[in-house]
Amino acid sequence: MSEVSKWLNIILVGSNPIPCYVQAAHLMDKESWSEEERECLFVPTRHLLVYTKETEVYKNALMAVLKSKFESCEVEAACLQDSEAGRGGAVSQYTVEKSIKEILNKERPEGVILNHTGGTKVMTTYATVAMREWCRENKKQGVECYLSEQKLNCHFSEQSYTYKEFPVSNVSLTVKEMVELHGMAVEEKLSEDKLVKNLLEDERFCKQIKSVAARLLSASGEDTFCQEYLSLKTFLTDICNSEYATYFKSVTYKDDTETCDFIVPAADKGERFKQYTDLLGKYNRRNKWLCYDEEEGFTSEKTSGDGEEMAALLNQVREKGLDCWKLFMEDWFYYYICCAVKEVFQERLGFGGDIMYRPWIRDANGGERFNILVSEGYQLIVFAITGEEKSGSVKMDFFETLYQSEKIGGSRSKVVLISRFTNGKQKSYEDEIQAFRKDMDSFVTKQYHQARIFGREEVADFDKLTEEIRQTLPVRPDEEKRGLG
C-alpha cells in the first residue's frame, strides 16, 4: 500500500488503552518499519477513538497522549451512545454497525485500518463487519489490526484476504505513561522512588543489604544470629506498641550511656518483655549493632561475631537518616529485592522503559503505594513484596496484586509476588510450598499465565533471584532472532 492523503485509523477503546496507543505509535513511526511493512502498511492522517461511556476515562487519557506525541495527525473521538444513555448501558450490535458505517460515510477515507484490540466482543465483531462491507461497497482498502504477544497481527481485506504479522519493538512506555493512559497519576510527593534510587546508587549499602539477606534467608537452624534476630522480630511484632517502638528507636539512636524510660506492657507479657529487652541490651553492649558512635565512626570494622552484618547495615542506615526500626523489621528484605531488580534491569536498558520504586498511584479512590513497577517496551511488570509467610495469607495477597496490577497495566500486565514463604506447623517447607503451588496451578484465568510467586527457594540465593527475575521479562527482538525466546 502506498501512503495517500487520507487514511483513517479507527481505534476501539476498551478498559486497556495500552494496545490502542501501541498500534497508533507503531503506525506513526514509519522510519522503523521493515521493507515488508513499507509495502503493506500506511501512516494514518487521522485517528478516531470509538468508545462508550464506560471507557470515556481511557479515551480522554489516550487522546491527550496521542495529541501530545503526534502533532501532525488529527485525533478525534466518537461515542457509541447518545447523550441520554447512562454509564453501563448495553451497546447493541446494530448500534455498533450503524455508527461505524456513518463514520466511514462521513469521512470518505481512501483506506481504513481498524484496531479492535481494545473493544468488547460486540464492538469488535460488528465494527469489523461494518468496515468490511463499507470497503467492499466503496472499493476501498482495509486492514484489521490486533496486537498480541509483541506482534501486530494485520488482516488485509482487499480483493482477497491475506494475513501478516509484524514484530513491534519500536514502541516503549514509561511506568508513568502507562499509569496516565489508565486515567491515573503518579503522586510525586508521596512516592519514594527518588529516595530508593539514591540508596541503590550506594554500592556499600547494597553490599550490606545482600550480606544480611543471605545470612537471614539461608542460615541453618543453629545460626545464633538468625535465631536471636527472628525471635526478637517475632516478639516486637507481637507486642509492638507506641511505647515499645519509642524505646527501640531510642536505643537505636543513642549510645548505652543514656537511659530511656518506657512503659512496661501488660503483666502477662512482662517476663518475655524483660527477656528480649536483655537480649537487645546484650547486642548493644557486645556488637553495638543497635547504636552509632559519632566520635569513633562506624562500628562495622570493629565488630565481630553474630551481629557484624546487621551492625554495618544499621550504621549505614543511621548515617543516612533513615528509620532503623523500619529497616530492622522489614525494609532490608524490600531493598534486597530492589537490588536484584535493578541489576537485571540495567542489563536491558536498550530495550526501552524504566523502573519505579514505591510509587504512589493516585486514582478515583485516593491512591495506593506499589512496591516496584517495571516497564519494558510496553509490558508492565508488577513486583509485589509481602511480609506474609503462610500459604493462605500469601494467596490472598496474590489475588489482590492481580487486581491492582490490572488497574494500572491492563489484563496482560505481569505479576511477581515475592514472599519469604516459610514452613507451616504441620508440614515441612517442601511439602507446604509444593501443595501451595499445586493449588495455584488450578487457578486458570487469562492473568495467571502472566503471574509468578517467588518463595524462599527463589530468593535465598541472589544469583538465582536475578535469574528468576530475568525470566519474567519480555524476550528482546535480538534474542528472539537468535532463538533464545
JSON list of C-alpha atoms in Angstrom, two decimals, residues 310-460:
[
{"chain": "A", "resi": 310, "resn": "MET", "atom": "CA", "xyz": [23.45, -6.09, 60.91]},
{"chain": "A", "resi": 311, "resn": "ALA", "atom": "CA", "xyz": [25.82, -3.72, 62.71]},
{"chain": "A", "resi": 312, "resn": "ALA", "atom": "CA", "xyz": [27.29, -2.46, 59.44]},
{"chain": "A", "resi": 313, "resn": "LEU", "atom": "CA", "xyz": [23.90, -2.13, 57.81]},
{"chain": "A", "resi": 314, "resn": "LEU", "atom": "CA", "xyz": [22.16, -0.30, 60.65]},
{"chain": "A", "resi": 315, "resn": "ASN", "atom": "CA", "xyz": [25.08, 2.07, 60.99]},
{"chain": "A", "resi": 316, "resn": "GLN", "atom": "CA", "xyz": [24.76, 2.98, 57.31]},
{"chain": "A", "resi": 317, "resn": "VAL", "atom": "CA", "xyz": [21.03, 3.46, 57.75]},
{"chain": "A", "resi": 318, "resn": "ARG", "atom": "CA", "xyz": [21.68, 5.66, 60.80]},
{"chain": "A", "resi": 319, "resn": "GLU", "atom": "CA", "xyz": [24.17, 7.76, 58.80]},
{"chain": "A", "resi": 320, "resn": "LYS", "atom": "CA", "xyz": [21.62, 8.28, 56.01]},
{"chain": "A", "resi": 321, "resn": "GLY", "atom": "CA", "xyz": [18.99, 9.46, 58.47]},
{"chain": "A", "resi": 322, "resn": "LEU", "atom": "CA", "xyz": [16.63, 6.57, 57.72]},
{"chain": "A", "resi": 323, "resn": "ASP", "atom": "CA", "xyz": [14.35, 4.76, 60.15]},
{"chain": "A", "resi": 324, "resn": "CYS", "atom": "CA", "xyz": [16.42, 1.95, 61.69]},
{"chain": "A", "resi": 325, "resn": "TRP", "atom": "CA", "xyz": [13.30, 0.42, 63.25]},
{"chain": "A", "resi": 326, "resn": "LYS", "atom": "CA", "xyz": [11.62, 0.10, 59.85]},
{"chain": "A", "resi": 327, "resn": "LEU", "atom": "CA", "xyz": [14.68, -1.37, 58.18]},
{"chain": "A", "resi": 328, "resn": "PHE", "atom": "CA", "xyz": [15.30, -3.82, 61.01]},
{"chain": "A", "resi": 329, "resn": "MET", "atom": "CA", "xyz": [11.72, -5.10, 60.85]},
{"chain": "A", "resi": 330, "resn": "GLU", "atom": "CA", "xyz": [11.04, -5.35, 57.12]},
{"chain": "A", "resi": 331, "resn": "ASP", "atom": "CA", "xyz": [12.85, -2.97, 54.77]},
{"chain": "A", "resi": 332, "resn": "TRP", "atom": "CA", "xyz": [16.05, -4.98, 54.49]},
{"chain": "A", "resi": 333, "resn": "PHE", "atom": "CA", "xyz": [14.05, -7.56, 52.50]},
{"chain": "A", "resi": 334, "resn": "TYR", "atom": "CA", "xyz": [12.48, -4.91, 50.27]},
{"chain": "A", "resi": 335, "resn": "TYR", "atom": "CA", "xyz": [15.86, -3.33, 49.46]},
{"chain": "A", "resi": 336, "resn": "TYR", "atom": "CA", "xyz": [17.31, -6.78, 48.79]},
{"chain": "A", "resi": 337, "resn": "ILE", "atom": "CA", "xyz": [14.66, -7.36, 46.10]},
{"chain": "A", "resi": 338, "resn": "CYS", "atom": "CA", "xyz": [15.27, -3.85, 44.75]},
{"chain": "A", "resi": 339, "resn": "CYS", "atom": "CA", "xyz": [18.97, -4.64, 44.33]},
{"chain": "A", "resi": 340, "resn": "ALA", "atom": "CA", "xyz": [18.12, -7.70, 42.23]},
{"chain": "A", "resi": 341, "resn": "VAL", "atom": "CA", "xyz": [15.55, -5.89, 40.06]},
{"chain": "A", "resi": 342, "resn": "LYS", "atom": "CA", "xyz": [17.94, -3.02, 39.45]},
{"chain": "A", "resi": 343, "resn": "GLU", "atom": "CA", "xyz": [20.79, -5.35, 38.49]},
{"chain": "A", "resi": 344, "resn": "VAL", "atom": "CA", "xyz": [18.66, -7.23, 35.96]},
{"chain": "A", "resi": 345, "resn": "PHE", "atom": "CA", "xyz": [17.08, -4.12, 34.51]},
{"chain": "A", "resi": 346, "resn": "GLN", "atom": "CA", "xyz": [20.41, -2.33, 33.98]},
{"chain": "A", "resi": 347, "resn": "GLU", "atom": "CA", "xyz": [21.44, -5.11, 31.63]},
{"chain": "A", "resi": 348, "resn": "ARG", "atom": "CA", "xyz": [18.44, -4.34, 29.39]},
{"chain": "A", "resi": 349, "resn": "LEU", "atom": "CA", "xyz": [18.23, -0.54, 29.26]},
{"chain": "A", "resi": 350, "resn": "GLY", "atom": "CA", "xyz": [18.44, -0.51, 25.45]},
{"chain": "A", "resi": 351, "resn": "PHE", "atom": "CA", "xyz": [15.03, -2.15, 25.17]},
{"chain": "A", "resi": 352, "resn": "GLY", "atom": "CA", "xyz": [13.23, 0.95, 26.49]},
{"chain": "A", "resi": 353, "resn": "GLY", "atom": "CA", "xyz": [11.11, 1.51, 29.56]},
{"chain": "A", "resi": 354, "resn": "ASP", "atom": "CA", "xyz": [12.02, 2.28, 33.12]},
{"chain": "A", "resi": 355, "resn": "ILE", "atom": "CA", "xyz": [11.56, 1.34, 36.77]},
{"chain": "A", "resi": 356, "resn": "MET", "atom": "CA", "xyz": [9.81, 2.98, 39.73]},
{"chain": "A", "resi": 357, "resn": "TYR", "atom": "CA", "xyz": [10.31, 2.10, 43.39]},
{"chain": "A", "resi": 358, "resn": "ARG", "atom": "CA", "xyz": [7.42, 2.57, 45.82]},
{"chain": "A", "resi": 359, "resn": "PRO", "atom": "CA", "xyz": [5.40, 4.90, 43.58]},
{"chain": "A", "resi": 360, "resn": "TRP", "atom": "CA", "xyz": [2.13, 6.28, 44.91]},
{"chain": "A", "resi": 361, "resn": "ILE", "atom": "CA", "xyz": [-0.58, 5.91, 42.25]},
{"chain": "A", "resi": 362, "resn": "ARG", "atom": "CA", "xyz": [-3.48, 8.32, 42.64]},
{"chain": "A", "resi": 363, "resn": "ASP", "atom": "CA", "xyz": [-6.88, 7.13, 41.40]},
{"chain": "A", "resi": 364, "resn": "ALA", "atom": "CA", "xyz": [-10.55, 7.86, 42.00]},
{"chain": "A", "resi": 365, "resn": "ASN", "atom": "CA", "xyz": [-10.37, 6.15, 45.41]},
{"chain": "A", "resi": 366, "resn": "GLY", "atom": "CA", "xyz": [-7.48, 8.25, 46.67]},
{"chain": "A", "resi": 367, "resn": "GLY", "atom": "CA", "xyz": [-4.47, 6.18, 45.77]},
{"chain": "A", "resi": 368, "resn": "GLU", "atom": "CA", "xyz": [-2.20, 3.32, 46.74]},
{"chain": "A", "resi": 369, "resn": "ARG", "atom": "CA", "xyz": [1.51, 2.60, 47.01]},
{"chain": "A", "resi": 370, "resn": "PHE", "atom": "CA", "xyz": [3.05, -0.14, 44.89]},
{"chain": "A", "resi": 371, "resn": "ASN", "atom": "CA", "xyz": [6.35, -1.86, 45.67]},
{"chain": "A", "resi": 372, "resn": "ILE", "atom": "CA", "xyz": [8.18, -1.98, 42.33]},
{"chain": "A", "resi": 373, "resn": "LEU", "atom": "CA", "xyz": [6.82, -1.23, 38.85]},
{"chain": "A", "resi": 374, "resn": "VAL", "atom": "CA", "xyz": [8.88, -2.00, 35.75]},
{"chain": "A", "resi": 375, "resn": "SER", "atom": "CA", "xyz": [8.04, -1.20, 32.15]},
{"chain": "A", "resi": 376, "resn": "GLU", "atom": "CA", "xyz": [9.98, -2.75, 29.31]},
{"chain": "A", "resi": 377, "resn": "GLY", "atom": "CA", "xyz": [8.83, -1.95, 25.82]},
{"chain": "A", "resi": 378, "resn": "TYR", "atom": "CA", "xyz": [5.12, -1.68, 26.54]},
{"chain": "A", "resi": 379, "resn": "GLN", "atom": "CA", "xyz": [4.99, -4.57, 29.03]},
{"chain": "A", "resi": 380, "resn": "LEU", "atom": "CA", "xyz": [4.26, -3.71, 32.67]},
{"chain": "A", "resi": 381, "resn": "ILE", "atom": "CA", "xyz": [5.72, -5.96, 35.37]},
{"chain": "A", "resi": 382, "resn": "VAL", "atom": "CA", "xyz": [4.47, -5.53, 38.93]},
{"chain": "A", "resi": 383, "resn": "PHE", "atom": "CA", "xyz": [6.71, -6.77, 41.76]},
{"chain": "A", "resi": 384, "resn": "ALA", "atom": "CA", "xyz": [4.70, -7.06, 44.96]},
{"chain": "A", "resi": 385, "resn": "ILE", "atom": "CA", "xyz": [6.53, -7.93, 48.20]},
{"chain": "A", "resi": 386, "resn": "THR", "atom": "CA", "xyz": [4.51, -9.42, 51.03]},
{"chain": "A", "resi": 387, "resn": "GLY", "atom": "CA", "xyz": [5.54, -9.98, 54.61]},
{"chain": "A", "resi": 388, "resn": "GLU", "atom": "CA", "xyz": [3.18, -12.94, 54.83]},
{"chain": "A", "resi": 389, "resn": "GLU", "atom": "CA", "xyz": [4.71, -16.38, 55.16]},
{"chain": "A", "resi": 390, "resn": "LYS", "atom": "CA", "xyz": [1.75, -18.79, 55.35]},
{"chain": "A", "resi": 391, "resn": "SER", "atom": "CA", "xyz": [0.03, -20.10, 52.23]},
{"chain": "A", "resi": 392, "resn": "GLY", "atom": "CA", "xyz": [-3.44, -18.72, 52.94]},
{"chain": "A", "resi": 393, "resn": "SER", "atom": "CA", "xyz": [-2.20, -15.18, 53.52]},
{"chain": "A", "resi": 394, "resn": "VAL", "atom": "CA", "xyz": [0.17, -15.30, 50.54]},
{"chain": "A", "resi": 395, "resn": "LYS", "atom": "CA", "xyz": [-2.71, -16.45, 48.34]},
{"chain": "A", "resi": 396, "resn": "MET", "atom": "CA", "xyz": [-4.88, -13.51, 49.43]},
{"chain": "A", "resi": 397, "resn": "ASP", "atom": "CA", "xyz": [-2.05, -11.09, 48.68]},
{"chain": "A", "resi": 398, "resn": "PHE", "atom": "CA", "xyz": [-1.60, -12.72, 45.27]},
{"chain": "A", "resi": 399, "resn": "PHE", "atom": "CA", "xyz": [-5.22, -12.13, 44.24]},
{"chain": "A", "resi": 400, "resn": "GLU", "atom": "CA", "xyz": [-5.11, -8.55, 45.49]},
{"chain": "A", "resi": 401, "resn": "THR", "atom": "CA", "xyz": [-1.93, -7.96, 43.46]},
{"chain": "A", "resi": 402, "resn": "LEU", "atom": "CA", "xyz": [-3.57, -9.33, 40.31]},
{"chain": "A", "resi": 403, "resn": "TYR", "atom": "CA", "xyz": [-6.47, -6.93, 40.78]},
{"chain": "A", "resi": 404, "resn": "GLN", "atom": "CA", "xyz": [-4.27, -3.90, 41.42]},
{"chain": "A", "resi": 405, "resn": "SER", "atom": "CA", "xyz": [-1.89, -4.67, 38.53]},
{"chain": "A", "resi": 406, "resn": "GLU", "atom": "CA", "xyz": [-4.76, -4.89, 36.05]},
{"chain": "A", "resi": 407, "resn": "LYS", "atom": "CA", "xyz": [-5.95, -1.44, 37.08]},
{"chain": "A", "resi": 408, "resn": "ILE", "atom": "CA", "xyz": [-2.67, 0.21, 36.06]},
{"chain": "A", "resi": 409, "resn": "GLY", "atom": "CA", "xyz": [-1.44, -2.07, 33.27]},
{"chain": "A", "resi": 410, "resn": "GLY", "atom": "CA", "xyz": [-4.38, -3.99, 31.85]},
{"chain": "A", "resi": 411, "resn": "SER", "atom": "CA", "xyz": [-5.06, -7.72, 31.87]},
{"chain": "A", "resi": 412, "resn": "ARG", "atom": "CA", "xyz": [-1.76, -8.53, 30.18]},
{"chain": "A", "resi": 413, "resn": "SER", "atom": "CA", "xyz": [0.44, -6.97, 32.86]},
{"chain": "A", "resi": 414, "resn": "LYS", "atom": "CA", "xyz": [2.81, -9.41, 34.52]},
{"chain": "A", "resi": 415, "resn": "VAL", "atom": "CA", "xyz": [2.79, -10.03, 38.25]},
{"chain": "A", "resi": 416, "resn": "VAL", "atom": "CA", "xyz": [5.57, -11.33, 40.50]},
{"chain": "A", "resi": 417, "resn": "LEU", "atom": "CA", "xyz": [4.54, -11.84, 44.13]},
{"chain": "A", "resi": 418, "resn": "ILE", "atom": "CA", "xyz": [7.57, -12.27, 46.42]},
{"chain": "A", "resi": 419, "resn": "SER", "atom": "CA", "xyz": [7.34, -13.74, 49.90]},
{"chain": "A", "resi": 420, "resn": "ARG", "atom": "CA", "xyz": [9.66, -15.32, 52.43]},
{"chain": "A", "resi": 421, "resn": "PHE", "atom": "CA", "xyz": [7.20, -18.23, 52.29]},
{"chain": "A", "resi": 422, "resn": "THR", "atom": "CA", "xyz": [8.20, -20.49, 55.17]},
{"chain": "A", "resi": 423, "resn": "ASN", "atom": "CA", "xyz": [7.11, -23.78, 56.64]},
{"chain": "A", "resi": 424, "resn": "GLY", "atom": "CA", "xyz": [3.84, -24.34, 58.47]},
{"chain": "A", "resi": 425, "resn": "LYS", "atom": "CA", "xyz": [3.43, -26.14, 61.75]},
{"chain": "A", "resi": 426, "resn": "GLN", "atom": "CA", "xyz": [2.00, -29.37, 60.33]},
{"chain": "A", "resi": 427, "resn": "LYS", "atom": "CA", "xyz": [4.08, -29.77, 57.15]},
{"chain": "A", "resi": 428, "resn": "SER", "atom": "CA", "xyz": [7.67, -29.45, 56.08]},
{"chain": "A", "resi": 429, "resn": "TYR", "atom": "CA", "xyz": [8.55, -26.41, 53.97]},
{"chain": "A", "resi": 430, "resn": "GLU", "atom": "CA", "xyz": [8.93, -28.59, 50.86]},
{"chain": "A", "resi": 431, "resn": "ASP", "atom": "CA", "xyz": [5.52, -30.22, 51.34]},
{"chain": "A", "resi": 432, "resn": "GLU", "atom": "CA", "xyz": [3.75, -26.94, 52.01]},
{"chain": "A", "resi": 433, "resn": "ILE", "atom": "CA", "xyz": [5.23, -24.98, 49.10]},
{"chain": "A", "resi": 434, "resn": "GLN", "atom": "CA", "xyz": [4.54, -27.90, 46.76]},
{"chain": "A", "resi": 435, "resn": "ALA", "atom": "CA", "xyz": [0.91, -28.12, 47.89]},
{"chain": "A", "resi": 436, "resn": "PHE", "atom": "CA", "xyz": [0.55, -24.35, 47.61]},
{"chain": "A", "resi": 437, "resn": "ARG", "atom": "CA", "xyz": [1.82, -24.24, 44.03]},
{"chain": "A", "resi": 438, "resn": "LYS", "atom": "CA", "xyz": [-0.37, -27.17, 43.02]},
{"chain": "A", "resi": 439, "resn": "ASP", "atom": "CA", "xyz": [-3.34, -25.29, 44.42]},
{"chain": "A", "resi": 440, "resn": "MET", "atom": "CA", "xyz": [-2.39, -22.16, 42.49]},
{"chain": "A", "resi": 441, "resn": "ASP", "atom": "CA", "xyz": [-1.87, -24.10, 39.26]},
{"chain": "A", "resi": 442, "resn": "SER", "atom": "CA", "xyz": [-5.54, -25.00, 39.36]},
{"chain": "A", "resi": 443, "resn": "PHE", "atom": "CA", "xyz": [-6.39, -21.30, 39.22]},
{"chain": "A", "resi": 444, "resn": "VAL", "atom": "CA", "xyz": [-6.88, -20.81, 35.48]},
{"chain": "A", "resi": 445, "resn": "THR", "atom": "CA", "xyz": [-7.51, -17.30, 34.18]},
{"chain": "A", "resi": 446, "resn": "LYS", "atom": "CA", "xyz": [-6.09, -15.09, 31.47]},
{"chain": "A", "resi": 447, "resn": "GLN", "atom": "CA", "xyz": [-3.92, -13.37, 34.04]},
{"chain": "A", "resi": 448, "resn": "TYR", "atom": "CA", "xyz": [-2.37, -16.40, 35.71]},
{"chain": "A", "resi": 449, "resn": "HIS", "atom": "CA", "xyz": [-0.01, -17.35, 32.91]},
{"chain": "A", "resi": 450, "resn": "GLN", "atom": "CA", "xyz": [1.38, -13.83, 33.36]},
{"chain": "A", "resi": 451, "resn": "ALA", "atom": "CA", "xyz": [1.94, -14.32, 37.10]},
{"chain": "A", "resi": 452, "resn": "ARG", "atom": "CA", "xyz": [4.56, -15.97, 39.30]},
{"chain": "A", "resi": 453, "resn": "ILE", "atom": "CA", "xyz": [5.05, -16.47, 43.01]},
{"chain": "A", "resi": 454, "resn": "PHE", "atom": "CA", "xyz": [8.56, -16.50, 44.48]},
{"chain": "A", "resi": 455, "resn": "GLY", "atom": "CA", "xyz": [9.13, -18.33, 47.75]},
{"chain": "A", "resi": 456, "resn": "ARG", "atom": "CA", "xyz": [12.23, -18.87, 49.84]},
{"chain": "A", "resi": 457, "resn": "GLU", "atom": "CA", "xyz": [13.91, -21.12, 47.29]},
{"chain": "A", "resi": 458, "resn": "GLU", "atom": "CA", "xyz": [13.79, -18.34, 44.67]},
{"chain": "A", "resi": 459, "resn": "VAL", "atom": "CA", "xyz": [15.00, -15.51, 46.91]},
{"chain": "A", "resi": 460, "resn": "ALA", "atom": "CA", "xyz": [17.57, -17.08, 49.25]}
]
